[in-house]
JSON list of C-alpha atoms in Angstrom, two decimals:
[
{"chain": "A", "resi": 1, "resn": "MET", "atom": "CA", "xyz": [91.61, 2.25, -7.23]},
{"chain": "A", "resi": 2, "resn": "PHE", "atom": "CA", "xyz": [89.76, 0.81, -4.23]},
{"chain": "A", "resi": 3, "resn": "ARG", "atom": "CA", "xyz": [89.38, -2.96, -4.05]},
{"chain": "A", "resi": 4, "resn": "ARG", "atom": "CA", "xyz": [87.31, -4.96, -1.57]},
{"chain": "A", "resi": 5, "resn": "GLY", "atom": "CA", "xyz": [89.23, -8.15, -2.42]},
{"chain": "A", "resi": 6, "resn": "LYS", "atom": "CA", "xyz": [92.61, -9.13, -3.91]},
{"chain": "A", "resi": 7, "resn": "TYR", "atom": "CA", "xyz": [93.20, -9.27, -7.65]},
{"chain": "A", "resi": 8, "resn": "ALA", "atom": "CA", "xyz": [95.93, -10.84, -9.77]},
{"chain": "A", "resi": 9, "resn": "ALA", "atom": "CA", "xyz": [96.31, -10.25, -13.51]},
{"chain": "A", "resi": 10, "resn": "GLY", "atom": "CA", "xyz": [92.99, -8.38, -13.49]},
{"chain": "A", "resi": 11, "resn": "LYS", "atom": "CA", "xyz": [91.02, -11.28, -11.98]},
{"chain": "A", "resi": 12, "resn": "LYS", "atom": "CA", "xyz": [89.69, -11.53, -8.44]},
{"chain": "A", "resi": 13, "resn": "VAL", "atom": "CA", "xyz": [91.57, -13.98, -6.22]},
{"chain": "A", "resi": 14, "resn": "GLY", "atom": "CA", "xyz": [89.56, -15.91, -3.64]},
{"chain": "A", "resi": 15, "resn": "LYS", "atom": "CA", "xyz": [85.89, -15.65, -2.76]},
{"chain": "A", "resi": 16, "resn": "GLY", "atom": "CA", "xyz": [84.01, -12.52, -1.80]},
{"chain": "A", "resi": 17, "resn": "ASN", "atom": "CA", "xyz": [85.20, -9.39, -0.07]},
{"chain": "A", "resi": 18, "resn": "VAL", "atom": "CA", "xyz": [87.59, -9.17, 2.87]},
{"chain": "A", "resi": 19, "resn": "ALA", "atom": "CA", "xyz": [84.88, -7.38, 4.91]},
{"chain": "A", "resi": 20, "resn": "ASN", "atom": "CA", "xyz": [81.22, -6.40, 4.44]},
{"chain": "A", "resi": 21, "resn": "VAL", "atom": "CA", "xyz": [78.71, -3.97, 5.92]},
{"chain": "A", "resi": 22, "resn": "GLY", "atom": "CA", "xyz": [77.59, -5.28, 9.32]},
{"chain": "A", "resi": 23, "resn": "ASP", "atom": "CA", "xyz": [80.85, -7.13, 10.04]},
{"chain": "A", "resi": 24, "resn": "THR", "atom": "CA", "xyz": [82.51, -6.56, 13.40]},
{"chain": "A", "resi": 25, "resn": "VAL", "atom": "CA", "xyz": [86.16, -5.63, 12.94]},
{"chain": "A", "resi": 26, "resn": "LYS", "atom": "CA", "xyz": [89.19, -5.31, 15.20]},
{"chain": "A", "resi": 27, "resn": "LYS", "atom": "CA", "xyz": [91.65, -2.44, 15.17]},
{"chain": "A", "resi": 28, "resn": "GLY", "atom": "CA", "xyz": [94.20, -3.07, 12.40]},
{"chain": "A", "resi": 29, "resn": "GLN", "atom": "CA", "xyz": [92.01, -5.55, 10.51]},
{"chain": "A", "resi": 30, "resn": "THR", "atom": "CA", "xyz": [92.12, -5.26, 6.70]},
{"chain": "A", "resi": 31, "resn": "LEU", "atom": "CA", "xyz": [88.94, -3.73, 5.24]},
{"chain": "A", "resi": 32, "resn": "GLY", "atom": "CA", "xyz": [90.02, -3.52, 1.61]},
{"chain": "A", "resi": 33, "resn": "TYR", "atom": "CA", "xyz": [92.94, -2.51, -0.58]},
{"chain": "A", "resi": 34, "resn": "VAL", "atom": "CA", "xyz": [94.11, 0.42, -2.65]},
{"chain": "A", "resi": 35, "resn": "GLU", "atom": "CA", "xyz": [95.54, -0.81, -5.94]},
{"chain": "A", "resi": 36, "resn": "GLN", "atom": "CA", "xyz": [98.16, 1.35, -7.63]},
{"chain": "A", "resi": 37, "resn": "LEU", "atom": "CA", "xyz": [100.06, 0.09, -10.66]},
{"chain": "A", "resi": 38, "resn": "GLY", "atom": "CA", "xyz": [99.39, -3.53, -9.68]},
{"chain": "A", "resi": 39, "resn": "THR", "atom": "CA", "xyz": [100.54, -3.07, -6.08]},
{"chain": "A", "resi": 40, "resn": "PHE", "atom": "CA", "xyz": [98.01, -3.54, -3.28]},
{"chain": "A", "resi": 41, "resn": "VAL", "atom": "CA", "xyz": [98.17, -1.54, -0.04]},
{"chain": "A", "resi": 42, "resn": "ASP", "atom": "CA", "xyz": [95.98, -2.65, 2.88]},
{"chain": "A", "resi": 43, "resn": "VAL", "atom": "CA", "xyz": [93.26, -0.32, 4.14]},
{"chain": "A", "resi": 44, "resn": "LYS", "atom": "CA", "xyz": [93.18, -1.11, 7.87]},
{"chain": "A", "resi": 45, "resn": "ALA", "atom": "CA", "xyz": [90.58, -0.36, 10.54]},
{"chain": "A", "resi": 46, "resn": "PRO", "atom": "CA", "xyz": [91.77, 2.51, 12.76]},
{"chain": "A", "resi": 47, "resn": "GLN", "atom": "CA", "xyz": [89.55, 1.26, 15.60]},
{"chain": "A", "resi": 48, "resn": "ALA", "atom": "CA", "xyz": [87.37, -1.66, 16.63]},
{"chain": "A", "resi": 49, "resn": "GLY", "atom": "CA", "xyz": [83.72, -1.51, 15.64]},
{"chain": "A", "resi": 50, "resn": "GLU", "atom": "CA", "xyz": [81.09, -2.46, 13.10]},
{"chain": "A", "resi": 51, "resn": "ILE", "atom": "CA", "xyz": [81.27, -1.52, 9.43]},
{"chain": "A", "resi": 52, "resn": "SER", "atom": "CA", "xyz": [78.29, 0.75, 8.81]},
{"chain": "A", "resi": 53, "resn": "ALA", "atom": "CA", "xyz": [78.95, 1.73, 5.17]},
{"chain": "A", "resi": 54, "resn": "TYR", "atom": "CA", "xyz": [81.44, 1.60, 2.35]},
{"chain": "A", "resi": 55, "resn": "LYS", "atom": "CA", "xyz": [81.90, 5.04, 0.75]},
{"chain": "A", "resi": 56, "resn": "ALA", "atom": "CA", "xyz": [83.82, 3.59, -2.20]},
{"chain": "A", "resi": 57, "resn": "GLU", "atom": "CA", "xyz": [82.84, 0.49, -4.14]},
{"chain": "A", "resi": 58, "resn": "ASP", "atom": "CA", "xyz": [85.09, -2.09, -5.74]},
{"chain": "A", "resi": 59, "resn": "GLY", "atom": "CA", "xyz": [86.87, -0.50, -8.70]},
{"chain": "A", "resi": 60, "resn": "ASP", "atom": "CA", "xyz": [86.22, 3.14, -7.72]},
{"chain": "A", "resi": 61, "resn": "ALA", "atom": "CA", "xyz": [89.06, 5.61, -8.17]},
{"chain": "A", "resi": 62, "resn": "VAL", "atom": "CA", "xyz": [90.10, 7.00, -4.78]},
{"chain": "A", "resi": 63, "resn": "GLU", "atom": "CA", "xyz": [92.35, 9.82, -3.60]},
{"chain": "A", "resi": 64, "resn": "TYR", "atom": "CA", "xyz": [94.85, 10.12, -0.78]},
{"chain": "A", "resi": 65, "resn": "LYS", "atom": "CA", "xyz": [93.09, 10.48, 2.62]},
{"chain": "A", "resi": 66, "resn": "GLN", "atom": "CA", "xyz": [89.64, 9.81, 1.07]},
{"chain": "A", "resi": 67, "resn": "VAL", "atom": "CA", "xyz": [87.14, 8.11, 3.40]},
{"chain": "A", "resi": 68, "resn": "VAL", "atom": "CA", "xyz": [86.34, 4.69, 1.94]},
{"chain": "A", "resi": 69, "resn": "VAL", "atom": "CA", "xyz": [84.58, 3.03, 4.88]},
{"chain": "A", "resi": 70, "resn": "GLU", "atom": "CA", "xyz": [82.57, 4.15, 7.92]},
{"chain": "A", "resi": 71, "resn": "ILE", "atom": "CA", "xyz": [82.88, 2.28, 11.21]},
{"chain": "A", "resi": 72, "resn": "SER", "atom": "CA", "xyz": [80.56, 2.57, 14.20]},
{"chain": "A", "resi": 73, "resn": "PRO", "atom": "CA", "xyz": [83.01, 2.41, 17.13]},
{"chain": "A", "resi": 74, "resn": "PHE", "atom": "CA", "xyz": [83.05, -0.28, 19.78]},
{"chain": "A", "resi": 75, "resn": "PHE", "atom": "CA", "xyz": [84.20, 0.87, 23.20]},
{"chain": "A", "resi": 76, "resn": "GLY", "atom": "CA", "xyz": [84.12, -2.48, 24.96]},
{"chain": "A", "resi": 77, "resn": "GLY", "atom": "CA", "xyz": [81.99, -3.68, 27.81]},
{"chain": "A", "resi": 78, "resn": "GLY", "atom": "CA", "xyz": [79.52, -6.48, 28.08]}
]
């Protein structure tokens, strides 16, 4: 199950989501979590950029290798 924040005992821990549409992210930054049997695995950004869309919402069932977030790449520069 895809989670946009951390949960403990079925209740959300902390405020809000770890990242939202429009946020600028760095390579390796956590964008959400996959929860399996109470264990959370980080979903990390494969590249730097801006989050353009989430393809899975909080609580959606997801499969291995499923796209859960789209990132518009950032190539650097000023």
